[in-house]
PDB file of C-alpha atoms in Angstrom:
ATOM      1  CA  MET A   1      -2.297 -14.514  17.048  1.00 66.00           C
ATOM      2  CA  PRO A   2      -3.388 -16.080  13.718  1.00 67.00           C
ATOM      3  CA  GLU A   3      -3.576 -19.882  13.658  1.00 70.00           C
ATOM      4  CA  LYS A   4      -1.980 -20.117  10.218  1.00 81.00           C
ATOM      5  CA  PRO A   5       0.943 -18.089   8.836  1.00 94.00           C
ATOM      6  CA  VAL A   6      -0.083 -14.771   7.354  1.00 97.00           C
ATOM      7  CA  ALA A   7       0.291 -14.810   3.577  1.00 98.00           C
ATOM      8  CA  ILE A   8       2.274 -11.900   2.163  1.00 98.00           C
ATOM      9  CA  PHE A   9       0.941 -10.538  -1.118  1.00 98.00           C
ATOM     10  CA  ALA A  10       4.080  -8.764  -2.322  1.00 96.00           C
ATOM     11  CA  THR A  11       2.408  -6.855  -5.223  1.00 96.00           C
ATOM     12  CA  CYS A  12       4.101  -6.289  -8.589  1.00 95.00           C
ATOM     13  CA  LEU A  13       5.939  -3.038  -7.818  1.00 95.00           C
ATOM     14  CA  VAL A  14       7.366  -4.238  -4.506  1.00 97.00           C
ATOM     15  CA  ASP A  15       8.385  -7.586  -5.974  1.00 95.00           C
ATOM     16  CA  SER A  16       9.993  -6.038  -9.066  1.00 95.00           C
ATOM     17  CA  LEU A  17      11.296  -2.629  -7.977  1.00 96.00           C
ATOM     18  CA  TYR A  18      11.070  -2.054  -4.229  1.00 97.00           C
ATOM     19  CA  PRO A  19      11.896  -5.257  -2.317  1.00 97.00           C
ATOM     20  CA  ASP A  20      13.008  -3.222   0.724  1.00 97.00           C
ATOM     21  CA  ILE A  21       9.367  -2.357   1.309  1.00 98.00           C
ATOM     22  CA  GLY A  22       8.517  -6.029   1.581  1.00 97.00           C
ATOM     23  CA  MET A  23      11.490  -6.617   3.850  1.00 97.00           C
ATOM     24  CA  GLY A  24      10.347  -3.796   6.123  1.00 98.00           C
ATOM     25  CA  MET A  25       6.932  -5.406   6.419  1.00 97.00           C
ATOM     26  CA  VAL A  26       8.549  -8.752   7.229  1.00 98.00           C
ATOM     27  CA  ARG A  27      10.666  -7.144   9.981  1.00 98.00           C
ATOM     28  CA  VAL A  28       7.542  -5.745  11.610  1.00 98.00           C
ATOM     29  CA  LEU A  29       5.731  -9.089  11.461  1.00 97.00           C
ATOM     30  CA  ASP A  30       8.820 -10.817  12.876  1.00 97.00           C
ATOM     31  CA  ARG A  31       9.008  -8.326  15.753  1.00 97.00           C
ATOM     32  CA  LEU A  32       5.350  -9.013  16.543  1.00 97.00           C
ATOM     33  CA  GLY A  33       5.916 -12.771  16.422  1.00 96.00           C
ATOM     34  CA  ILE A  34       3.516 -13.240  13.510  1.00 96.00           C
ATOM     35  CA  PRO A  35       4.411 -16.249  11.329  1.00 96.00           C
ATOM     36  CA  HIS A  36       4.266 -15.473   7.633  1.00 97.00           C
ATOM     37  CA  THR A  37       4.648 -17.085   4.261  1.00 97.00           C
ATOM     38  CA  LEU A  38       5.087 -15.956   0.663  1.00 96.00           C
ATOM     39  CA  PRO A  39       2.894 -18.105  -1.594  1.00 96.00           C
ATOM     40  CA  PRO A  40       5.170 -18.810  -4.586  1.00 95.00           C
ATOM     41  CA  ALA A  41       2.341 -19.063  -7.114  1.00 95.00           C
ATOM     42  CA  GLN A  42       1.139 -15.507  -6.491  1.00 95.00           C
ATOM     43  CA  THR A  43       0.736 -13.188  -9.443  1.00 90.00           C
ATOM     44  CA  CYS A  44      -0.453  -9.667 -10.103  1.00 93.00           C
ATOM     45  CA  CYS A  45      -3.994  -9.076  -8.836  1.00 94.00           C
ATOM     46  CA  GLY A  46      -4.943  -7.916 -12.337  1.00 94.00           C
ATOM     47  CA  GLN A  47      -5.621  -4.275 -11.552  1.00 93.00           C
ATOM     48  CA  PRO A  48      -3.531  -2.768 -14.408  1.00 92.00           C
ATOM     49  CA  ALA A  49      -5.397  -4.786 -17.050  1.00 94.00           C
ATOM     50  CA  PHE A  50      -8.720  -4.008 -15.357  1.00 95.00           C
ATOM     51  CA  ASN A  51      -7.992  -0.276 -15.333  1.00 91.00           C
ATOM     52  CA  ALA A  52      -7.018  -0.415 -19.010  1.00 91.00           C
ATOM     53  CA  GLY A  53     -10.319  -2.029 -19.932  1.00 93.00           C
ATOM     54  CA  PHE A  54      -8.923  -5.486 -20.722  1.00 96.00           C
ATOM     55  CA  ARG A  55     -11.487  -7.314 -18.624  1.00 96.00           C
ATOM     56  CA  ASP A  56     -10.882 -10.803 -20.048  1.00 97.00           C
ATOM     57  CA  ASP A  57      -7.138 -10.530 -19.340  1.00 97.00           C
ATOM     58  CA  ALA A  58      -7.825  -9.114 -15.861  1.00 97.00           C
ATOM     59  CA  ARG A  59     -10.245 -11.975 -15.205  1.00 97.00           C
ATOM     60  CA  ALA A  60      -7.630 -14.597 -16.135  1.00 97.00           C
ATOM     61  CA  VAL A  61      -5.042 -12.992 -13.845  1.00 97.00           C
ATOM     62  CA  GLY A  62      -7.624 -12.593 -11.097  1.00 97.00           C
ATOM     63  CA  ARG A  63      -8.544 -16.272 -11.216  1.00 97.00           C
ATOM     64  CA  ALA A  64      -4.848 -17.158 -10.850  1.00 97.00           C
ATOM     65  CA  PHE A  65      -4.608 -14.762  -7.891  1.00 97.00           C
ATOM     66  CA  VAL A  66      -7.533 -16.471  -6.168  1.00 97.00           C
ATOM     67  CA  ARG A  67      -6.056 -19.923  -6.725  1.00 96.00           C
ATOM     68  CA  ALA A  68      -2.709 -18.770  -5.254  1.00 97.00           C
ATOM     69  CA  PHE A  69      -4.277 -17.460  -2.034  1.00 97.00           C
ATOM     70  CA  ARG A  70      -7.413 -19.602  -1.657  1.00 95.00           C
ATOM     71  CA  ASP A  71      -6.088 -21.572   1.349  1.00 94.00           C
ATOM     72  CA  CYS A  72      -4.721 -18.566   3.251  1.00 96.00           C
ATOM     73  CA  GLU A  73      -6.350 -17.410   6.464  1.00 94.00           C
ATOM     74  CA  ALA A  74      -5.165 -13.803   6.134  1.00 97.00           C
ATOM     75  CA  ILE A  75      -3.449 -11.967   3.253  1.00 98.00           C
ATOM     76  CA  VAL A  76      -1.432  -8.819   3.931  1.00 98.00           C
ATOM     77  CA  ALA A  77      -0.079  -6.437   1.274  1.00 98.00           C
ATOM     78  CA  PRO A  78       2.039  -3.266   1.379  1.00 97.00           C
ATOM     79  CA  SER A  79      -0.401  -1.544  -0.973  1.00 96.00           C
ATOM     80  CA  GLY A  80      -3.751   0.015  -0.216  1.00 94.00           C
ATOM     81  CA  SER A  81      -4.445   0.194  -3.936  1.00 93.00           C
ATOM     82  CA  CYS A  82      -4.066  -3.544  -4.579  1.00 95.00           C
ATOM     83  CA  VAL A  83      -6.047  -4.357  -1.433  1.00 96.00           C
ATOM     84  CA  ALA A  84      -8.848  -2.022  -2.496  1.00 94.00           C
ATOM     85  CA  TYR A  85      -8.956  -3.734  -5.897  1.00 95.00           C
ATOM     86  CA  VAL A  86      -9.128  -7.229  -4.357  1.00 96.00           C
ATOM     87  CA  ARG A  87     -11.958  -6.098  -2.105  1.00 95.00           C
ATOM     88  CA  SER A  88     -13.965  -3.850  -4.379  1.00 93.00           C
ATOM     89  CA  HIS A  89     -13.512  -5.025  -7.958  1.00 95.00           C
ATOM     90  CA  LEU A  90     -12.185  -8.581  -8.129  1.00 97.00           C
ATOM     91  CA  PRO A  91     -15.337 -10.315  -6.799  1.00 97.00           C
ATOM     92  CA  HIS A  92     -17.498  -8.487  -9.345  1.00 97.00           C
ATOM     93  CA  LEU A  93     -15.068  -9.278 -12.150  1.00 97.00           C
ATOM     94  CA  LEU A  94     -15.155 -12.988 -11.300  1.00 98.00           C
ATOM     95  CA  ASP A  95     -18.933 -13.194 -11.049  1.00 97.00           C
ATOM     96  CA  GLY A  96     -19.994 -16.261 -13.027  1.00 96.00           C
ATOM     97  CA  THR A  97     -16.635 -18.017 -12.717  1.00 96.00           C
ATOM     98  CA  PRO A  98     -15.841 -21.000 -10.449  1.00 96.00           C
ATOM     99  CA  GLU A  99     -13.664 -18.665  -8.334  1.00 96.00           C
ATOM    100  CA  HIS A 100     -16.393 -16.126  -7.545  1.00 97.00           C
ATOM    101  CA  GLY A 101     -17.233 -17.476  -4.082  1.00 97.00           C
ATOM    102  CA  GLU A 102     -13.560 -17.724  -3.170  1.00 97.00           C
ATOM    103  CA  ALA A 103     -12.978 -14.152  -4.368  1.00 97.00           C
ATOM    104  CA  LEU A 104     -15.717 -12.962  -2.003  1.00 97.00           C
ATOM    105  CA  GLY A 105     -13.958 -14.784   0.835  1.00 97.00           C
ATOM    106  CA  LEU A 106     -10.567 -13.345  -0.075  1.00 97.00           C
ATOM    107  CA  ALA A 107     -12.054  -9.849  -0.103  1.00 97.00           C
ATOM    108  CA  GLU A 108     -12.842 -10.279   3.594  1.00 97.00           C
ATOM    109  CA  ARG A 109      -9.420 -11.727   4.464  1.00 97.00           C
ATOM    110  CA  THR A 110      -7.119  -9.313   2.603  1.00 97.00           C
ATOM    111  CA  TRP A 111      -5.596  -6.428   4.545  1.00 97.00           C
ATOM    112  CA  GLU A 112      -3.328  -3.502   3.907  1.00 97.00           C
ATOM    113  CA  PHE A 113      -0.191  -3.689   6.064  1.00 98.00           C
ATOM    114  CA  SER A 114      -0.895  -0.844   8.538  1.00 98.00           C
ATOM    115  CA  GLU A 115      -4.562  -1.794   8.695  1.00 97.00           C
ATOM    116  CA  TYR A 116      -3.668  -5.374   9.622  1.00 97.00           C
ATOM    117  CA  VAL A 117      -1.258  -4.294  12.369  1.00 98.00           C
ATOM    118  CA  VAL A 118      -3.585  -1.697  13.938  1.00 98.00           C
ATOM    119  CA  ASP A 119      -7.088  -3.108  13.381  1.00 97.00           C
ATOM    120  CA  VAL A 120      -6.496  -6.877  13.373  1.00 96.00           C
ATOM    121  CA  LEU A 121      -3.448  -7.382  15.590  1.00 97.00           C
ATOM    122  CA  HIS A 122      -4.287  -4.356  17.760  1.00 97.00           C
ATOM    123  CA  LYS A 123      -0.636  -3.290  17.931  1.00 97.00           C
ATOM    124  CA  PRO A 124      -0.693   0.504  17.512  1.00 98.00           C
ATOM    125  CA  ASP A 125       2.710   0.923  19.156  1.00 98.00           C
ATOM    126  CA  LEU A 126       5.539  -1.176  17.707  1.00 98.00           C
ATOM    127  CA  GLY A 127       8.113   0.262  20.114  1.00 97.00           C
ATOM    128  CA  ALA A 128       9.917   1.814  17.150  1.00 98.00           C
ATOM    129  CA  ARG A 129      12.529   4.497  17.739  1.00 98.00           C
ATOM    130  CA  LEU A 130      14.566   6.671  15.346  1.00 98.00           C
ATOM    131  CA  GLU A 131      18.235   7.388  15.969  1.00 95.00           C
ATOM    132  CA  SER A 132      17.772  11.007  14.847  1.00 96.00           C
ATOM    133  CA  PRO A 133      14.647  13.200  14.953  1.00 97.00           C
ATOM    134  CA  LEU A 134      12.702  13.196  11.707  1.00 98.00           C
ATOM    135  CA  ARG A 135       9.885  15.455  10.506  1.00 98.00           C
ATOM    136  CA  VAL A 136       7.593  13.522   8.227  1.00 98.00           C
ATOM    137  CA  ALA A 137       4.623  14.116   5.902  1.00 98.00           C
ATOM    138  CA  LEU A 138       2.180  11.261   5.288  1.00 97.00           C
ATOM    139  CA  HIS A 139       0.668  10.933   1.811  1.00 96.00           C
ATOM    140  CA  ASN A 140      -2.285   8.527   1.704  1.00 93.00           C
ATOM    141  CA  GLY A 141      -2.921   7.018  -1.710  1.00 91.00           C
ATOM    142  CA  CYS A 142      -6.362   7.600  -3.232  1.00 90.00           C
ATOM    143  CA  HIS A 143      -7.407   3.945  -3.492  1.00 87.00           C
ATOM    144  CA  ALA A 144      -6.320   3.248   0.076  1.00 87.00           C
ATOM    145  CA  MET A 145      -8.081   6.300   1.464  1.00 88.00           C
ATOM    146  CA  ARG A 146     -11.255   6.391  -0.616  1.00 86.00           C
ATOM    147  CA  PHE A 147     -11.920   2.705  -1.313  1.00 84.00           C
ATOM    148  CA  GLY A 148     -10.241   1.099   1.679  1.00 83.00           C
ATOM    149  CA  GLY A 149     -10.778   3.680   4.420  1.00 87.00           C
ATOM    150  CA  ILE A 150      -7.067   3.429   5.209  1.00 92.00           C
ATOM    151  CA  GLU A 151      -6.039   6.764   6.645  1.00 93.00           C
ATOM    152  CA  ARG A 152      -5.847   6.679  10.434  1.00 96.00           C
ATOM    153  CA  GLN A 153      -3.980   3.342  10.649  1.00 97.00           C
ATOM    154  CA  PRO A 154      -0.591   4.475   9.260  1.00 97.00           C
ATOM    155  CA  ARG A 155      -0.920   7.719  11.207  1.00 97.00           C
ATOM    156  CA  ILE A 156      -1.399   5.775  14.446  1.00 98.00           C
ATOM    157  CA  LEU A 157       1.697   3.643  13.795  1.00 98.00           C
ATOM    158  CA  LEU A 158       3.834   6.662  12.904  1.00 98.00           C
ATOM    159  CA  GLU A 159       2.637   8.780  15.835  1.00 98.00           C
ATOM    160  CA  ASN A 160       4.020   6.077  18.119  1.00 98.00           C
ATOM    161  CA  VAL A 161       7.529   6.140  16.621  1.00 98.00           C
ATOM    162  CA  ARG A 162       9.890   7.870  19.059  1.00 98.00           C
ATOM    163  CA  GLY A 163      11.736  10.700  17.361  1.00 98.00           C
ATOM    164  CA  LEU A 164       9.223  11.066  14.522  1.00 98.00           C
ATOM    165  CA  THR A 165       7.023  14.149  14.130  1.00 98.00           C
ATOM    166  CA  LEU A 166       4.120  14.096  11.681  1.00 97.00           C
ATOM    167  CA  ALA A 167       3.620  17.388   9.893  1.00 97.00           C
ATOM    168  CA  ASP A 168       0.430  18.606   8.239  1.00 94.00           C
ATOM    169  CA  PHE A 169       0.621  19.985   4.708  1.00 95.00           C
ATOM    170  CA  GLU A 170      -1.761  21.562   2.212  1.00 94.00           C
ATOM    171  CA  ARG A 171      -3.396  19.355  -0.451  1.00 89.00           C
ATOM    172  CA  SER A 172      -2.815  16.330   1.802  1.00 89.00           C
ATOM    173  CA  GLU A 173      -5.975  14.584   0.560  1.00 89.00           C
ATOM    174  CA  GLU A 174      -5.410  15.327  -3.127  1.00 91.00           C
ATOM    175  CA  CYS A 175      -4.221  12.700  -5.611  1.00 92.00           C
ATOM    176  CA  CYS A 176      -0.530  12.798  -6.513  1.00 92.00           C
ATOM    177  CA  GLY A 177      -1.489  12.465 -10.175  1.00 88.00           C
ATOM    178  CA  LEU A 178      -0.557   8.825 -10.741  1.00 88.00           C
ATOM    179  CA  GLY A 179      -4.042   7.341 -10.826  1.00 82.00           C
ATOM    180  CA  GLY A 180      -2.983   4.062 -12.396  1.00 77.00           C
ATOM    181  CA  LEU A 181      -3.105   4.481 -16.180  1.00 82.00           C
ATOM    182  CA  PHE A 182      -4.365   8.045 -15.791  1.00 84.00           C
ATOM    183  CA  SER A 183      -0.744   9.229 -15.771  1.00 84.00           C
ATOM    184  CA  VAL A 184      -0.157   7.462 -19.105  1.00 84.00           C
ATOM    185  CA  LYS A 185      -3.359   8.516 -20.846  1.00 88.00           C
ATOM    186  CA  MET A 186      -3.390  12.111 -19.570  1.00 89.00           C
ATOM    187  CA  PRO A 187       0.246  12.963 -18.825  1.00 91.00           C
ATOM    188  CA  GLN A 188      -0.202  16.750 -18.883  1.00 93.00           C
ATOM    189  CA  ILE A 189      -2.934  16.720 -16.234  1.00 93.00           C
ATOM    190  CA  SER A 190      -1.084  14.064 -14.234  1.00 93.00           C
ATOM    191  CA  THR A 191       2.108  16.128 -14.258  1.00 94.00           C
ATOM    192  CA  ALA A 192       0.272  19.282 -13.195  1.00 94.00           C
ATOM    193  CA  MET A 193      -1.282  17.429 -10.250  1.00 94.00           C
ATOM    194  CA  MET A 194       2.095  15.997  -9.294  1.00 95.00           C
ATOM    195  CA  GLU A 195       3.735  19.431  -9.395  1.00 96.00           C
ATOM    196  CA  ASP A 196       1.019  20.863  -7.126  1.00 96.00           C
ATOM    197  CA  LYS A 197       1.543  18.006  -4.677  1.00 96.00           C
ATOM    198  CA  ILE A 198       5.306  18.382  -4.707  1.00 97.00           C
ATOM    199  CA  ALA A 199       5.056  22.141  -4.132  1.00 97.00           C
ATOM    200  CA  ALA A 200       2.880  21.538  -1.067  1.00 96.00           C
ATOM    201  CA  LEU A 201       5.270  18.921   0.302  1.00 97.00           C
ATOM    202  CA  LEU A 202       8.293  21.153  -0.219  1.00 97.00           C
ATOM    203  CA  ALA A 203       6.506  24.054   1.485  1.00 97.00           C
ATOM    204  CA  SER A 204       5.898  21.880   4.557  1.00 97.00           C
ATOM    205  CA  GLY A 205       9.647  21.672   5.197  1.00 97.00           C
ATOM    206  CA  VAL A 206       9.591  17.965   6.063  1.00 98.00           C
ATOM    207  CA  ASP A 207      12.641  15.717   5.965  1.00 98.00           C
ATOM    208  CA  VAL A 208      10.896  12.842   4.212  1.00 98.00           C
ATOM    209  CA  VAL A 209       7.480  11.887   2.824  1.00 98.00           C
ATOM    210  CA  LEU A 210       5.931   8.531   3.698  1.00 98.00           C
ATOM    211  CA  THR A 211       3.228   6.673   1.817  1.00 97.00           C
ATOM    212  CA  GLY A 212       1.643   3.238   1.711  1.00 96.00           C
ATOM    213  CA  ASP A 213       1.667   2.692  -2.047  1.00 94.00           C
ATOM    214  CA  ALA A 214       4.711   2.101  -4.220  1.00 95.00           C
ATOM    215  CA  GLY A 215       2.934   3.640  -7.220  1.00 94.00           C
ATOM    216  CA  CYS A 216       2.608   7.034  -5.500  1.00 95.00           C
ATOM    217  CA  LEU A 217       6.195   6.692  -4.285  1.00 96.00           C
ATOM    218  CA  MET A 218       7.505   6.029  -7.804  1.00 95.00           C
ATOM    219  CA  HIS A 219       5.476   8.849  -9.342  1.00 95.00           C
ATOM    220  CA  LEU A 220       6.423  11.518  -6.783  1.00 97.00           C
ATOM    221  CA  ASN A 221      10.082  10.489  -6.584  1.00 97.00           C
ATOM    222  CA  GLY A 222      10.322  10.727 -10.361  1.00 96.00           C
ATOM    223  CA  GLY A 223       9.013  14.281 -10.259  1.00 96.00           C
ATOM    224  CA  LEU A 224      11.244  15.259  -7.344  1.00 97.00           C
ATOM    225  CA  ALA A 225      14.349  13.838  -9.012  1.00 97.00           C
ATOM    226  CA  ARG A 226      13.658  15.459 -12.395  1.00 96.00           C
ATOM    227  CA  ALA A 227      13.197  18.828 -10.686  1.00 97.00           C
ATOM    228  CA  GLY A 228      16.472  18.447  -8.775  1.00 98.00           C
ATOM    229  CA  HIS A 229      14.947  18.314  -5.294  1.00 98.00           C
ATOM    230  CA  SER A 230      16.562  16.232  -2.561  1.00 98.00           C
ATOM    231  CA  LEU A 231      13.281  15.417  -0.795  1.00 98.00           C
ATOM    232  CA  ARG A 232      12.241  11.791  -1.293  1.00 98.00           C
ATOM    233  CA  VAL A 233       9.226   9.565  -0.673  1.00 98.00           C
ATOM    234  CA  ARG A 234       9.499   6.245   1.164  1.00 98.00           C
ATOM    235  CA  HIS A 235       7.044   3.528   2.149  1.00 98.00           C
ATOM    236  CA  TYR A 236       6.223   3.566   5.855  1.00 98.00           C
ATOM    237  CA  ALA A 237       6.859  -0.174   6.114  1.00 98.00           C
ATOM    238  CA  GLU A 238      10.521   0.505   5.294  1.00 98.00           C
ATOM    239  CA  LEU A 239      10.921   3.140   7.980  1.00 98.00           C
ATOM    240  CA  LEU A 240       9.043   1.137  10.607  1.00 98.00           C
ATOM    241  CA  GLY A 241      11.176  -1.916   9.902  1.00 98.00           C
ATOM    242  CA  GLU A 242      14.366   0.111  10.268  1.00 97.00           C
ATOM    243  CA  ALA A 243      13.216   1.752  13.509  1.00 98.00           C
ATOM    244  CA  LEU A 244      12.617  -1.491  15.408  1.00 97.00           C
TER     245      LEU A 244
END
């Protein structure tokens, strides 16, 4: 049990477009008896500006991020991508600034949601149960999987949900085509990658696709909707929160 409330880093997409993801994460923390807080001064971590090459702008946002979370014992986010950025890039970006040392500390105290529950709280089984059986595919985002090593943690949580069956599918480790600004700068390649991913998911015959990053969710759901498919992608925090 943490001594201080866990700080929730909502991330831009969850705060602006998908608040139910954040609420799902809160329900899980509540069920586990973990006190939590939402630092009101939090901002974007700066990843979009960093990816676009605007390093000075990313640095300014990053310094604000550090100041917002500097007193927090543990920071938990429903995004492997944002967590990977805070760990892997933010300390280097802030090298030479007064916040550099604090950024190094935050990198060690920032966790992706499923990672925090499984590896820090050691709660692989939330006691979750679905009202109706559900066959599910799990899409791990690239940043979470390749930078953060977040792959087994969501699988462990989902394998312990009564009524849920995880299904394997082809191209499971391939990018969905979002890739941050990659989808904006190279839309043809991004769309082709998305279509390949969607074809593999449809072929698996699952009822729903789960992921840990709202960016992948938004990208794949856009493609599914435009193509007229009923299959949809959800964040696993939402489903876990509902199944408690």
